[in-house]
Structures are given as structure tokens and as C-alpha cells.
């Protein structure tokens, strides 16, 4: 194609080259001008920035100085505040310690004053109680006097229990209280001796029949020589002793006399019975003999006698009315009848068991059904004592023993058989008796062990059938072929065998119970 180019195309190319060269020069000249102008503009901006910075620094310098001054003033003010705070805290702490010390001192003073007031009040109550005790003793009102004396004891005990607070006067009060207590106990003891007067034999042994017949207990409703409405009743004296804690000792002594001279003789001697003699100011209880009944004492009769004696004691000595003067239940003391019951019941129940109930156990199993009467009488006796409050509700010693009659009967029967057999075996064996094939005394027939019921019927003998013909011969054995020959044997051995058969027969006839 180069070879075919025309002159016009070459011209165009030359023009284009000339245009391009001129445009390049123009662009270089424009850029240089622009750069020059920009440099001038930059210098102007630098001058303006420097001028503005100078103006701003001139304006900022005073505010900075003011800020430094304010900072110094703030630091000074903070130091002043801390110093003031420390001073205030120091002063407040001192005032607080002073106030706390003053408060503690006032509190201790208040406690001391309260303690002093409490002690003074208790001293007043103590003195008032002693005065009331003396006044009640003058009027012979022993129960209120005992209550006031008990109150004085509580006040003195409370004062003595305070630690760090001792008064010498307390020792004097203690001596006065002991004196008043002993004085009241002495008066109550004298009144009790005059209310329950014993007349006892001098030389007779306690518990014997002669000694029991000479014993008498006189129970006064009021002290002798005084009107019944003026003198204190027996319950007042006993209640006063109960409040002071002396009743159990008094009842221990009284209970021993009652057991030795009245209750035990009534159990051991069936011929004795209690007799009451009513008088205007007293009741006399004594024993009298009505003959010598055969056999051991009957539990039913013994229970009736003992119940009569205890009812008289409960009516004339142990009546326990409610006490309106008692402010505290602990000051009331035990029930009078219950206190006497605790003193005598253990020994009395043992005596009833070994001298009465043991002997009432039947000798034969056929009589066990009749023992229900003894069981019912025992139950009624214990119920009567519980109603009079001699016994507690859970006390069933006698009734438990009576209801175990089957076991006691078996033990007694075994013991009797062993004792009898021992005597027979220790007897003289050379005392002989003649026996024949046909003894006059037939041995008892024992029942068939395989049978369901005990029967005395004799089962007839049935011969077994024999095969091969009849082997019976005309010659027969004598009925006494296997019998014991006529001879002499020991009498004790014969009685021992009879005892064995009798025991087996009675055992086979008894029930499973």
C-alpha cells in the first residue's frame, strides 16, 4: 500500500505532526504558569496562617495564664478544705469520744440505780413477807404464813444470786429467814403431833397381835382445848409442811408407825378389825380381835379393812382443798394423800402380796374359776385408792399380780410337789407296807394320749383275727400272771408313786391356760 500512497495523504501526515508538536509546547507552557501561580498562592496562605496563629496566640496567652492562676487557687482551696476537714474530724471525734464516755457512764449509773431500786424493792418484799409471816402465825393461818415465807426465800435467793452486788445486810436477812423457817416448822411440828396422837405399847413387839390390840391413833380435828372454828384443821398444818418441803419426812415417820401398828397387823392377823370412835373434836382408830378365823387371811376381807382405815385417814387428815393463796403452783407442794401413798405403798403392797395374795392362790386347778372374786376385789381396792389419790393412775402392782394367778398357781403347785417329793425321798425307807396282787387302793386311770378328750371309759380288748385256724386252747393263764406278787415295799415309795399319778391326773385335767 505504501507504494500506492498519494501526495495528499502525505500532506495530511505532515500537518498532523506539526499540530502535535505545537500542542505539546502549549501544554508545557500552561503547566509552568499554573505551578507558578500555585506557589504564589501557597506563600499567601502561609502568611495568612502565620498571621492567624499570631493573633490566636496573643488571644490564648492571657486565658492560659488565667487558667494557671485558677489551678493554683484551686490547689490552695483544696488544701484549705482538707485542713478544715481534718480539723473538723478531729474536733468531732473528740466530741464523739467524750459523748460516748458520758453515755457509757450514764448507762452504768442507770444500771446501778436500776439494780439498787430492784434490790430495794426485793428488800421491801422480803421485809413485807416476814412481817406477813409473823402476822399469819399470830392468827394461826399456817398456809398463808408458809406462802409468805416461801416468797421471802425466793427474794433472798434472787438477791444473793446477783454478782458484783453484795450487801452485809443479806447475811442478817438470811439468819432471820432461817430463824423464821425453823420457828414455823417447830410450830407446825407441834401442831401435827397434837393432831395425830399415837398410843403405843411400851414393851410389846410391833406387829404382834398383843401390840396391835393396845395401839390407838387419835386424829383431832382441832388442837385439844381449842374451839374447832378457831384452831387450824389438819389440812392447814399438813399443807404448811408441804409448802416448806417438810411433809415427806413427816409422812415417812407417820407412815412407818401406820404400817407397823395398824396396816400390817390387819393384813397378817385375820382376827383383827378396825374400830372407830367418833368424838366431838377427834376420831379414835384402834383394833380389836373378833376371834381366830381358820386359814390364811382372805384378800376380800383384808381389802375392806384397809380401805376403811385409809378412808378415815383421808377424811380427817388428808382432805386436800384447793389453796387460793398459792400464786405459784410450785409452792403448793404435793397432794397430801399422794405423799402418804408414796411413803407406805411399796411396803404395804409387798405385805399384801406375800401375806395375803400368795396364800389365796388355790391349791387345785378346779378352784381357779373362783379366784375371779379376788381379782375383782383387788381391782376395786386399787380404784378406791386412786380415787382418794393414794395411788397414781399407772400403779397396778396388786392387780397385775392377781391377774397372773395361773402362772402363780403353776409355780406354787410345782413347788408343793417338789417339797412333798423331797420329804418322801428323805423319809425312812425301812417303813414297809404289804401289797397284794389286788390292792385295796387302785391306781387312777390315765386318759388316752391320742384321744381328743379326757375320758374315763375303758376300751374293750379286741383280739386280732388269726389265719390258719383257731389257735385258742382250753388252758388259760391266771389273771394274776403278770401282777406284782404279794410282798412288802417301802411306804414312802408307794406314796411317791401315788403323788406322781395324782400330779399327772391333775395336769391332764387342767386347761391350756
Short mmCIF file of C-alpha atoms in Angstrom, two decimals:
data_model
loop_
_atom_site.label_atom_id
_atom_site.label_comp_id
_atom_site.label_asym_id
_atom_site.label_seq_id
_atom_site.Cartn_x
_atom_site.Cartn_y
_atom_site.Cartn_z
CA UNK A 1 0.00 0.00 0.00
CA UNK A 2 2.97 2.38 0.55
CA UNK A 3 3.75 2.12 -2.95
CA UNK A 4 0.29 3.31 -3.83
CA UNK A 5 0.18 6.30 -1.41
CA UNK A 6 -0.88 9.57 -2.89
CA UNK A 7 0.62 13.02 -2.34
CA UNK A 8 -2.49 14.11 -0.47
CA UNK A 9 -2.01 11.54 2.28
CA UNK A 10 1.49 12.55 2.89
CA UNK A 11 0.41 16.09 3.29
CA UNK A 12 -2.11 15.21 5.95
CA UNK A 13 0.50 13.34 7.86
CA UNK A 14 2.83 16.29 7.79
CA UNK A 15 0.09 18.59 9.06
CA UNK A 16 -0.72 16.25 11.93
CA UNK A 17 2.87 16.11 13.02
CA UNK A 18 3.09 19.89 13.04
CA UNK A 19 -0.11 20.17 15.14
CA UNK A 20 1.07 17.66 17.67
CA UNK A 21 4.35 19.42 18.14
CA UNK A 22 2.73 22.76 18.73
CA UNK A 23 0.19 21.36 21.23
CA UNK A 24 2.98 19.84 23.33
CA UNK A 25 4.72 23.15 23.67
CA UNK A 26 1.48 24.84 24.64
CA UNK A 27 0.78 22.30 27.42
CA UNK A 28 4.23 22.72 28.93
CA UNK A 29 3.88 26.46 28.98
CA UNK A 30 0.38 26.17 30.72
CA UNK A 31 1.64 23.87 33.44
CA UNK A 32 4.53 26.09 34.30
CA UNK A 33 2.21 29.07 34.69
CA UNK A 34 -0.13 27.18 36.83
CA UNK A 35 2.68 25.97 39.07
CA UNK A 36 3.89 29.48 39.43
CA UNK A 37 0.52 30.74 40.36
CA UNK A 38 0.03 27.92 42.89
CA UNK A 39 3.35 28.70 44.51
CA UNK A 40 2.31 32.29 44.92
CA UNK A 41 -0.99 31.16 46.44
CA UNK A 42 0.80 28.90 48.88
CA UNK A 43 3.04 31.71 50.03
CA UNK A 44 0.00 33.88 50.58
CA UNK A 45 -1.69 31.12 52.62
CA UNK A 46 1.45 30.69 54.71
CA UNK A 47 1.44 34.34 55.50
CA UNK A 48 -2.21 34.28 56.42
CA UNK A 49 -1.73 31.18 58.65
CA UNK A 50 1.20 32.78 60.43
CA UNK A 51 -0.77 35.93 60.94
CA UNK A 52 -3.76 34.00 62.27
CA UNK A 53 -1.59 31.91 64.59
CA UNK A 54 0.00 35.03 65.96
CA UNK A 55 -3.41 36.58 66.50
CA UNK A 56 -4.73 33.42 68.20
CA UNK A 57 -1.65 33.07 70.40
CA UNK A 58 -1.99 36.64 71.52
CA UNK A 59 -5.60 35.88 72.43
CA UNK A 60 -4.77 32.47 74.06
CA UNK A 61 -1.88 33.59 76.23
CA UNK A 62 -3.98 35.57 78.78
CA UNK A 63 -6.53 32.75 79.13
CA UNK A 64 -3.72 30.26 79.74
CA UNK A 65 -2.27 32.46 82.41
CA UNK A 66 -5.72 32.80 83.97
CA UNK A 67 -6.12 29.02 83.91
CA UNK A 68 -2.76 28.56 85.69
CA UNK A 69 -3.77 31.10 88.28
CA UNK A 70 -7.12 29.33 88.74
CA UNK A 71 -5.33 25.99 89.10
CA UNK A 72 -3.09 27.42 91.79
CA UNK A 73 -6.07 28.89 93.58
CA UNK A 74 -7.94 25.55 93.30
CA UNK A 75 -4.96 23.71 94.79
CA UNK A 76 -4.77 26.21 97.62
CA UNK A 77 -8.54 25.89 98.17
CA UNK A 78 -8.32 22.05 98.17
CA UNK A 79 -5.55 22.18 100.77
CA UNK A 80 -7.60 24.54 102.89
CA UNK A 81 -10.61 22.21 102.57
CA UNK A 82 -8.51 19.16 103.59
CA UNK A 83 -7.09 21.05 106.53
CA UNK A 84 -10.54 22.19 107.57
CA UNK A 85 -11.88 18.65 107.18
CA UNK A 86 -9.09 17.24 109.31
CA UNK A 87 -9.78 19.85 111.97
CA UNK A 88 -13.49 19.15 111.89
CA UNK A 89 -12.92 15.38 112.09
CA UNK A 90 -10.55 15.80 114.99
CA UNK A 91 -12.96 18.00 116.89
CA UNK A 92 -15.97 15.80 116.09
CA UNK A 93 -14.03 12.66 117.08
CA UNK A 94 -13.06 14.24 120.37
CA UNK A 95 -16.65 15.31 120.97
CA UNK A 96 -17.87 11.84 119.98
CA UNK A 97 -15.48 10.11 122.38
CA UNK A 98 -16.49 12.48 125.12
CA UNK A 99 -20.20 11.90 124.39
CA UNK A 100 -19.69 8.12 124.24
CA UNK A 101 -17.82 8.11 127.53
CA UNK A 102 -20.52 10.25 129.09
CA UNK A 103 -23.23 7.95 127.68
CA UNK A 104 -21.44 4.86 128.98
CA UNK A 105 -21.10 6.42 132.38
CA UNK A 106 -24.77 7.40 132.39
CA UNK A 107 -25.74 3.92 131.27
CA UNK A 108 -23.69 2.33 134.04
CA UNK A 109 -25.16 4.75 136.50
CA UNK A 110 -28.65 3.87 135.25
CA UNK A 111 -27.91 0.16 135.63
CA UNK A 112 -26.59 0.70 139.13
CA UNK A 113 -29.63 2.77 140.01
CA UNK A 114 -31.93 0.17 138.48
CA UNK A 115 -30.14 -2.57 140.40
CA UNK A 116 -30.34 -0.59 143.59
CA UNK A 117 -34.05 0.05 143.04
CA UNK A 118 -34.62 -3.64 142.26
CA UNK A 119 -32.73 -4.70 145.36
CA UNK A 120 -34.57 -2.15 147.46
CA UNK A 121 -37.85 -3.44 146.06
CA UNK A 122 -36.84 -7.02 146.85
CA UNK A 123 -35.73 -5.97 150.30
CA UNK A 124 -39.11 -4.36 150.78
CA UNK A 125 -40.85 -7.53 149.56
CA UNK A 126 -38.63 -9.62 151.82
CA UNK A 127 -39.37 -7.48 154.85
CA UNK A 128 -43.07 -7.40 153.99
CA UNK A 129 -43.13 -11.19 153.60
CA UNK A 130 -41.51 -11.68 157.00
CA UNK A 131 -43.97 -9.27 158.60
CA UNK A 132 -46.89 -11.06 156.93
CA UNK A 133 -45.50 -14.37 158.14
CA UNK A 134 -45.41 -13.14 161.72
CA UNK A 135 -48.93 -11.73 161.41
CA UNK A 136 -50.26 -15.01 159.95
CA UNK A 137 -48.59 -17.03 162.70
CA UNK A 138 -50.30 -14.84 165.30
CA UNK A 139 -53.65 -15.68 163.68
CA UNK A 140 -52.61 -19.36 163.24
CA UNK A 141 -53.07 -19.18 159.47
CA UNK A 142 -50.30 -21.56 158.61
CA UNK A 143 -50.81 -21.90 154.87
CA UNK A 144 -50.57 -18.13 154.12
CA UNK A 145 -47.65 -17.90 156.54
CA UNK A 146 -45.82 -20.65 154.66
CA UNK A 147 -46.53 -18.93 151.33
CA UNK A 148 -45.12 -15.61 152.58
CA UNK A 149 -42.08 -17.39 153.99
CA UNK A 150 -41.52 -19.12 150.66
CA UNK A 151 -41.79 -15.76 148.91
CA UNK A 152 -39.17 -14.34 151.27
CA UNK A 153 -36.88 -17.25 150.43
CA UNK A 154 -37.21 -16.53 146.71
CA UNK A 155 -36.45 -12.83 147.22
CA UNK A 156 -33.36 -13.57 149.31
CA UNK A 157 -32.15 -16.17 146.82
CA UNK A 158 -32.56 -13.69 143.97
CA UNK A 159 -30.62 -11.01 145.85
CA UNK A 160 -27.83 -13.42 146.71
CA UNK A 161 -27.55 -14.54 143.07
CA UNK A 162 -26.63 -11.03 141.80
CA UNK A 163 -22.95 -10.81 141.00
CA UNK A 164 -20.89 -7.80 141.93
CA UNK A 165 -23.50 -6.55 144.34
CA UNK A 166 -23.12 -7.71 147.91
CA UNK A 167 -24.76 -6.40 151.00
CA UNK A 168 -23.77 -7.28 154.52
CA UNK A 169 -27.39 -6.96 155.47
CA UNK A 170 -28.13 -10.07 153.38
CA UNK A 171 -26.39 -12.20 155.97
CA UNK A 172 -28.62 -10.79 158.67
CA UNK A 173 -31.66 -11.41 156.47
CA UNK A 174 -30.51 -14.98 155.89
CA UNK A 175 -30.21 -15.56 159.63
CA UNK A 176 -33.66 -14.03 160.16
CA UNK A 177 -35.15 -16.18 157.42
CA UNK A 178 -33.67 -19.36 158.86
CA UNK A 179 -34.97 -18.38 162.28
CA UNK A 180 -38.47 -17.74 160.94
CA UNK A 181 -38.44 -21.01 158.98
CA UNK A 182 -37.33 -23.08 161.95
CA UNK A 183 -39.88 -21.33 164.12
CA UNK A 184 -42.70 -22.12 161.68
CA UNK A 185 -41.52 -25.73 161.26
CA UNK A 186 -41.41 -26.12 165.02
CA UNK A 187 -44.95 -24.77 165.42
CA UNK A 188 -46.24 -26.99 162.59
CA UNK A 189 -44.45 -30.00 164.07
CA UNK A 190 -46.07 -29.43 167.46
CA UNK A 191 -49.49 -28.97 165.85
CA UNK A 192 -49.03 -32.18 163.86
CA UNK A 193 -48.08 -34.12 166.98
CA UNK A 194 -51.22 -32.83 168.68
CA UNK A 195 -53.41 -33.56 165.66
CA UNK A 196 -52.24 -37.18 165.22
CA UNK A 197 -51.69 -38.72 168.66
CA UNK A 198 -50.38 -42.28 168.88
CA UNK A 199 -50.88 -44.50 171.91
CA UNK A 200 -48.37 -47.31 171.53
CA UNK A 201 -47.45 -50.22 173.79
CA UNK A 202 -44.14 -49.96 175.55
CA UNK A 203 -42.77 -53.48 175.75
CA UNK A 204 -44.65 -55.37 173.05
CA UNK A 205 -43.06 -56.16 169.71
CA UNK A 206 -44.53 -54.07 166.85
CA UNK A 207 -46.74 -56.11 164.56
CA UNK A 208 -47.75 -58.74 167.11
CA UNK A 209 -51.37 -59.35 168.00
CA UNK A 210 -50.97 -58.11 171.57
CA UNK A 211 -49.23 -54.95 170.41
CA UNK A 212 -51.90 -54.25 167.81
CA UNK A 213 -54.68 -54.55 170.36
CA UNK A 214 -53.04 -51.85 172.53
CA UNK A 215 -52.45 -49.41 169.66
CA UNK A 216 -54.65 -46.37 169.13
CA UNK A 217 -54.47 -43.43 166.70
CA UNK A 218 -56.42 -40.35 167.74
CA UNK A 219 -56.96 -37.79 164.97
CA UNK A 220 -58.02 -34.38 166.26
CA UNK A 221 -59.94 -32.03 164.05
CA UNK A 222 -58.54 -29.09 166.04
CA UNK A 223 -55.86 -28.78 168.72
CA UNK A 224 -57.07 -30.06 172.07
CA UNK A 225 -58.59 -27.44 174.32
CA UNK A 226 -59.47 -25.05 171.47
CA UNK A 227 -62.64 -24.43 169.58
CA UNK A 228 -62.94 -26.22 166.24
CA UNK A 229 -63.70 -22.98 164.43
CA UNK A 230 -60.64 -21.22 165.87
CA UNK A 231 -57.92 -23.85 165.69
CA UNK A 232 -56.32 -24.82 162.38
CA UNK A 233 -57.56 -28.01 160.69
CA UNK A 234 -55.18 -30.86 159.99
CA UNK A 235 -55.02 -29.97 156.31
CA UNK A 236 -53.76 -26.48 157.16
CA UNK A 237 -50.87 -27.90 159.18
CA UNK A 238 -50.00 -30.53 156.56
CA UNK A 239 -50.28 -28.05 153.72
CA UNK A 240 -47.90 -25.71 155.54
CA UNK A 241 -45.41 -28.56 155.94
CA UNK A 242 -45.82 -29.41 152.26
CA UNK A 243 -45.08 -25.85 151.15
CA UNK A 244 -41.90 -25.77 153.26
CA UNK A 245 -40.78 -29.17 151.91
CA UNK A 246 -41.08 -30.99 155.25
CA UNK A 247 -44.16 -33.10 154.51
CA UNK A 248 -42.38 -36.13 153.06
CA UNK A 249 -40.19 -36.54 156.12
CA UNK A 250 -43.17 -36.22 158.47
CA UNK A 251 -45.17 -38.71 156.42
CA UNK A 252 -42.22 -41.10 156.34
CA UNK A 253 -42.26 -41.30 160.14
CA UNK A 254 -46.06 -41.35 160.31
CA UNK A 255 -46.24 -43.98 157.56
CA UNK A 256 -43.86 -46.32 159.37
CA UNK A 257 -45.97 -46.13 162.52
CA UNK A 258 -49.13 -46.65 160.46
CA UNK A 259 -47.65 -49.69 158.72
CA UNK A 260 -46.13 -51.29 161.78
CA UNK A 261 -49.05 -50.88 164.20
CA UNK A 262 -52.23 -50.81 162.06
CA UNK A 263 -51.95 -51.77 158.38
CA UNK A 264 -49.59 -54.75 158.58
CA UNK A 265 -51.37 -56.28 161.62
CA UNK A 266 -54.65 -56.07 159.69
CA UNK A 267 -53.03 -57.99 156.83
CA UNK A 268 -51.21 -60.60 158.91
CA UNK A 269 -53.84 -61.23 161.59
CA UNK A 270 -57.28 -62.13 160.16
CA UNK A 271 -58.90 -61.82 163.59
CA UNK A 272 -58.27 -58.06 163.81
CA UNK A 273 -60.65 -55.43 162.56
CA UNK A 274 -60.59 -51.60 162.80
CA UNK A 275 -62.91 -49.79 165.22
CA UNK A 276 -63.77 -46.07 165.01
CA UNK A 277 -64.88 -43.96 167.94
CA UNK A 278 -66.34 -40.59 166.96
CA UNK A 279 -65.91 -37.76 169.44
CA UNK A 280 -66.64 -34.06 169.33
CA UNK A 281 -63.13 -32.99 168.36
CA UNK A 282 -61.42 -36.24 167.39
CA UNK A 283 -61.74 -39.68 165.85
CA UNK A 284 -60.05 -42.61 167.59
CA UNK A 285 -58.90 -45.54 165.45
CA UNK A 286 -57.97 -48.78 167.15
CA UNK A 287 -58.02 -52.52 166.51
CA UNK A 288 -59.96 -55.28 168.20
CA UNK A 289 -59.92 -59.06 167.90
CA UNK A 290 -63.04 -60.97 166.89
CA UNK A 291 -61.74 -64.49 167.33
CA UNK A 292 -59.32 -66.62 165.39
CA UNK A 293 -60.71 -67.46 161.94
CA UNK A 294 -59.27 -70.60 160.37
CA UNK A 295 -56.90 -70.45 157.48
CA UNK A 296 -54.94 -67.57 155.94
CA UNK A 297 -56.43 -64.06 155.64
CA UNK A 298 -58.97 -63.53 152.86
CA UNK A 299 -57.94 -60.79 150.39
CA UNK A 300 -61.52 -59.55 150.11
CA UNK A 301 -61.83 -59.01 153.87
CA UNK A 302 -58.34 -57.50 154.15
CA UNK A 303 -59.11 -55.01 151.37
CA UNK A 304 -62.30 -53.94 153.13
CA UNK A 305 -60.42 -53.33 156.41
CA UNK A 306 -57.58 -51.40 154.78
CA UNK A 307 -59.99 -49.35 152.72
CA UNK A 308 -61.88 -48.35 155.89
CA UNK A 309 -58.67 -47.20 157.60
CA UNK A 310 -57.47 -45.23 154.58
CA UNK A 311 -60.88 -43.59 154.11
CA UNK A 312 -60.80 -42.41 157.72
CA UNK A 313 -57.29 -41.00 157.24
CA UNK A 314 -58.32 -39.29 154.03
CA UNK A 315 -61.42 -37.78 155.58
CA UNK A 316 -59.91 -36.47 158.81
CA UNK A 317 -56.27 -35.77 157.91
CA UNK A 318 -55.67 -35.74 154.20
CA UNK A 319 -58.59 -33.78 152.76
CA UNK A 320 -56.84 -31.54 150.24
CA UNK A 321 -58.93 -28.49 149.27
CA UNK A 322 -57.77 -26.04 146.62
CA UNK A 323 -55.45 -23.38 148.01
CA UNK A 324 -56.42 -19.88 146.80
CA UNK A 325 -53.35 -18.28 148.43
CA UNK A 326 -50.87 -20.03 146.18
CA UNK A 327 -49.57 -17.73 143.49
CA UNK A 328 -47.15 -20.28 142.12
CA UNK A 329 -48.06 -23.90 141.50
CA UNK A 330 -44.59 -24.97 142.62
CA UNK A 331 -45.36 -23.60 146.12
CA UNK A 332 -48.45 -25.76 146.50
CA UNK A 333 -46.44 -28.90 147.25
CA UNK A 334 -47.60 -32.47 146.61
CA UNK A 335 -51.10 -33.78 147.18
CA UNK A 336 -51.37 -34.91 150.80
CA UNK A 337 -52.83 -38.34 150.09
CA UNK A 338 -50.34 -38.90 147.28
CA UNK A 339 -47.43 -38.02 149.56
CA UNK A 340 -48.59 -40.53 152.20
CA UNK A 341 -49.22 -43.13 149.47
CA UNK A 342 -45.65 -42.78 148.22
CA UNK A 343 -44.39 -43.30 151.77
CA UNK A 344 -46.34 -46.51 152.53
CA UNK A 345 -47.49 -48.11 149.29
CA UNK A 346 -44.34 -50.03 148.34
CA UNK A 347 -44.09 -51.75 151.71
CA UNK A 348 -47.86 -52.21 152.01
CA UNK A 349 -48.18 -53.80 148.55
CA UNK A 350 -45.32 -56.20 149.32
CA UNK A 351 -47.01 -57.16 152.59
CA UNK A 352 -50.34 -57.72 150.82
CA UNK A 353 -48.65 -59.83 148.19
CA UNK A 354 -46.60 -62.11 150.47
CA UNK A 355 -49.03 -62.42 153.40
CA UNK A 356 -52.38 -62.32 151.64
CA UNK A 357 -52.45 -62.85 147.88
CA UNK A 358 -49.89 -65.66 147.90
CA UNK A 359 -51.95 -67.68 150.40
CA UNK A 360 -55.14 -67.05 148.42
CA UNK A 361 -53.85 -68.89 145.34
CA UNK A 362 -55.92 -72.11 145.02
CA UNK A 363 -54.36 -75.50 145.72
CA UNK A 364 -56.38 -77.17 142.97
CA UNK A 365 -56.98 -76.19 139.37
CA UNK A 366 -60.71 -76.75 139.85
CA UNK A 367 -60.81 -73.70 142.16
CA UNK A 368 -59.16 -71.28 139.75
CA UNK A 369 -62.54 -70.10 138.49
CA UNK A 370 -63.42 -68.89 141.99
CA UNK A 371 -60.38 -66.60 142.02
CA UNK A 372 -62.28 -64.07 139.88
CA UNK A 373 -63.75 -62.72 143.12
CA UNK A 374 -60.27 -61.93 144.43
CA UNK A 375 -59.31 -60.24 141.13
CA UNK A 376 -62.44 -58.05 141.21
CA UNK A 377 -61.84 -57.14 144.86
CA UNK A 378 -58.23 -56.20 144.06
CA UNK A 379 -59.33 -54.02 141.17
CA UNK A 380 -61.94 -52.25 143.31
CA UNK A 381 -59.39 -51.72 146.09
CA UNK A 382 -56.86 -50.11 143.75
CA UNK A 383 -59.58 -47.98 142.13
CA UNK A 384 -60.69 -46.72 145.56
CA UNK A 385 -57.11 -45.78 146.45
CA UNK A 386 -56.72 -43.96 143.13
CA UNK A 387 -59.96 -42.06 143.71
CA UNK A 388 -58.60 -40.94 147.09
CA UNK A 389 -55.29 -40.17 145.30
CA UNK A 390 -53.25 -42.53 147.45
CA UNK A 391 -52.11 -44.15 144.21
CA UNK A 392 -51.23 -42.82 140.78
CA UNK A 393 -53.27 -43.88 137.79
CA UNK A 394 -50.49 -46.04 136.34
CA UNK A 395 -49.98 -48.07 139.54
CA UNK A 396 -51.29 -51.67 139.07
CA UNK A 397 -48.94 -53.80 141.18
CA UNK A 398 -51.57 -55.78 143.08
CA UNK A 399 -53.94 -56.15 140.13
CA UNK A 400 -51.15 -57.40 137.87
CA UNK A 401 -50.16 -60.00 140.45
CA UNK A 402 -53.77 -61.14 140.93
CA UNK A 403 -54.42 -61.44 137.19
CA UNK A 404 -51.37 -63.70 136.80
CA UNK A 405 -52.99 -66.32 139.03
CA UNK A 406 -52.47 -69.12 136.50
CA UNK A 407 -48.71 -68.63 136.46
CA UNK A 408 -48.58 -68.26 140.25
CA UNK A 409 -50.73 -71.40 140.65
CA UNK A 410 -48.37 -73.39 138.41
CA UNK A 411 -45.33 -72.16 140.33
CA UNK A 412 -46.97 -72.94 143.66
CA UNK A 413 -48.07 -76.39 142.50
CA UNK A 414 -44.59 -77.24 141.24
CA UNK A 415 -43.06 -76.05 144.47
CA UNK A 416 -45.52 -78.06 146.59
CA UNK A 417 -44.92 -81.21 144.56
CA UNK A 418 -41.13 -80.79 144.78
CA UNK A 419 -41.25 -80.22 148.54
CA UNK A 420 -43.57 -83.20 149.11
CA UNK A 421 -41.46 -85.48 146.91
CA UNK A 422 -38.30 -84.36 148.68
CA UNK A 423 -39.80 -85.20 152.07
CA UNK A 424 -40.90 -88.61 150.79
CA UNK A 425 -37.47 -89.37 149.34
CA UNK A 426 -35.82 -88.33 152.59
CA UNK A 427 -38.19 -90.45 154.68
CA UNK A 428 -37.23 -93.76 156.27
CA UNK A 429 -37.21 -96.43 153.54
CA UNK A 430 -37.43 -99.32 156.01
CA UNK A 431 -41.03 -98.48 156.91
CA UNK A 432 -42.70 -101.08 154.71
CA UNK A 433 -46.25 -101.89 153.78
CA UNK A 434 -47.64 -105.14 152.41
CA UNK A 435 -49.07 -105.16 148.87
CA UNK A 436 -51.08 -107.92 147.16
CA UNK A 437 -51.99 -108.57 143.52
CA UNK A 438 -55.35 -106.99 144.25
CA UNK A 439 -54.52 -103.83 146.18
CA UNK A 440 -57.26 -102.12 148.07
CA UNK A 441 -56.26 -98.78 146.56
CA UNK A 442 -56.50 -98.84 142.76
CA UNK A 443 -54.31 -96.50 140.79
CA UNK A 444 -56.15 -93.83 138.81
CA UNK A 445 -56.71 -94.42 135.11
CA UNK A 446 -54.81 -92.06 132.85
CA UNK A 447 -56.53 -90.81 129.68
CA UNK A 448 -55.53 -91.94 126.23
CA UNK A 449 -52.86 -89.50 124.90
CA UNK A 450 -54.15 -89.99 121.35
CA UNK A 451 -57.72 -89.13 122.27
CA UNK A 452 -59.07 -85.62 121.79
CA UNK A 453 -60.96 -85.57 125.09
CA UNK A 454 -60.23 -86.93 128.52
CA UNK A 455 -62.44 -89.92 129.15
CA UNK A 456 -62.50 -92.50 131.91
CA UNK A 457 -64.20 -95.14 129.74
CA UNK A 458 -62.25 -98.40 129.35
CA UNK A 459 -61.68 -99.52 125.75
CA UNK A 460 -62.57 -103.22 125.48
CA UNK A 461 -59.91 -105.60 124.18
CA UNK A 462 -60.49 -106.87 120.64
CA UNK A 463 -58.44 -109.93 119.68
CA UNK A 464 -56.80 -109.90 116.26
CA UNK A 465 -58.03 -112.47 113.73
CA UNK A 466 -55.64 -115.38 113.25
CA UNK A 467 -55.26 -117.12 109.87
CA UNK A 468 -54.88 -120.84 109.63
CA UNK A 469 -57.45 -121.85 112.13
CA UNK A 470 -58.27 -121.24 115.77
CA UNK A 471 -55.18 -121.44 117.97
CA UNK A 472 -57.14 -120.99 121.17
CA UNK A 473 -56.60 -123.75 123.69
CA UNK A 474 -58.56 -124.74 126.66
CA UNK A 475 -55.67 -123.88 129.04
CA UNK A 476 -55.86 -120.21 130.15
CA UNK A 477 -53.38 -118.07 132.12
CA UNK A 478 -54.25 -116.84 135.56
CA UNK A 479 -55.48 -113.19 135.80
CA UNK A 480 -52.60 -112.55 138.19
CA UNK A 481 -49.88 -113.99 135.99
CA UNK A 482 -48.31 -110.56 135.31
CA UNK A 483 -49.40 -108.98 138.60
CA UNK A 484 -46.99 -107.84 141.28
CA UNK A 485 -46.57 -110.65 143.80
CA UNK A 486 -47.51 -110.30 147.41
CA UNK A 487 -44.61 -108.60 149.14
CA UNK A 488 -43.58 -105.68 151.31
CA UNK A 489 -42.46 -102.40 149.75
CA UNK A 490 -41.36 -99.11 151.19
CA UNK A 491 -44.26 -96.95 152.31
CA UNK A 492 -42.53 -93.77 151.08
CA UNK A 493 -42.09 -95.26 147.61
CA UNK A 494 -45.79 -96.12 147.45
CA UNK A 495 -46.71 -92.59 148.48
CA UNK A 496 -44.24 -91.15 145.92
CA UNK A 497 -45.86 -93.19 143.14
CA UNK A 498 -49.32 -92.10 144.28
CA UNK A 499 -48.13 -88.47 144.26
CA UNK A 500 -46.81 -88.87 140.71
CA UNK A 501 -50.13 -90.33 139.50
CA UNK A 502 -52.10 -87.62 141.30
CA UNK A 503 -49.95 -84.88 139.73
CA UNK A 504 -50.27 -86.38 136.25
CA UNK A 505 -54.03 -86.71 136.66
CA UNK A 506 -54.39 -83.08 137.76
CA UNK A 507 -52.11 -81.88 134.94
CA UNK A 508 -54.11 -83.80 132.35
CA UNK A 509 -57.36 -82.34 133.66
CA UNK A 510 -56.10 -78.74 133.56
CA UNK A 511 -56.68 -76.35 130.67
CA UNK A 512 -54.08 -74.79 128.36
CA UNK A 513 -54.18 -71.59 130.41
#
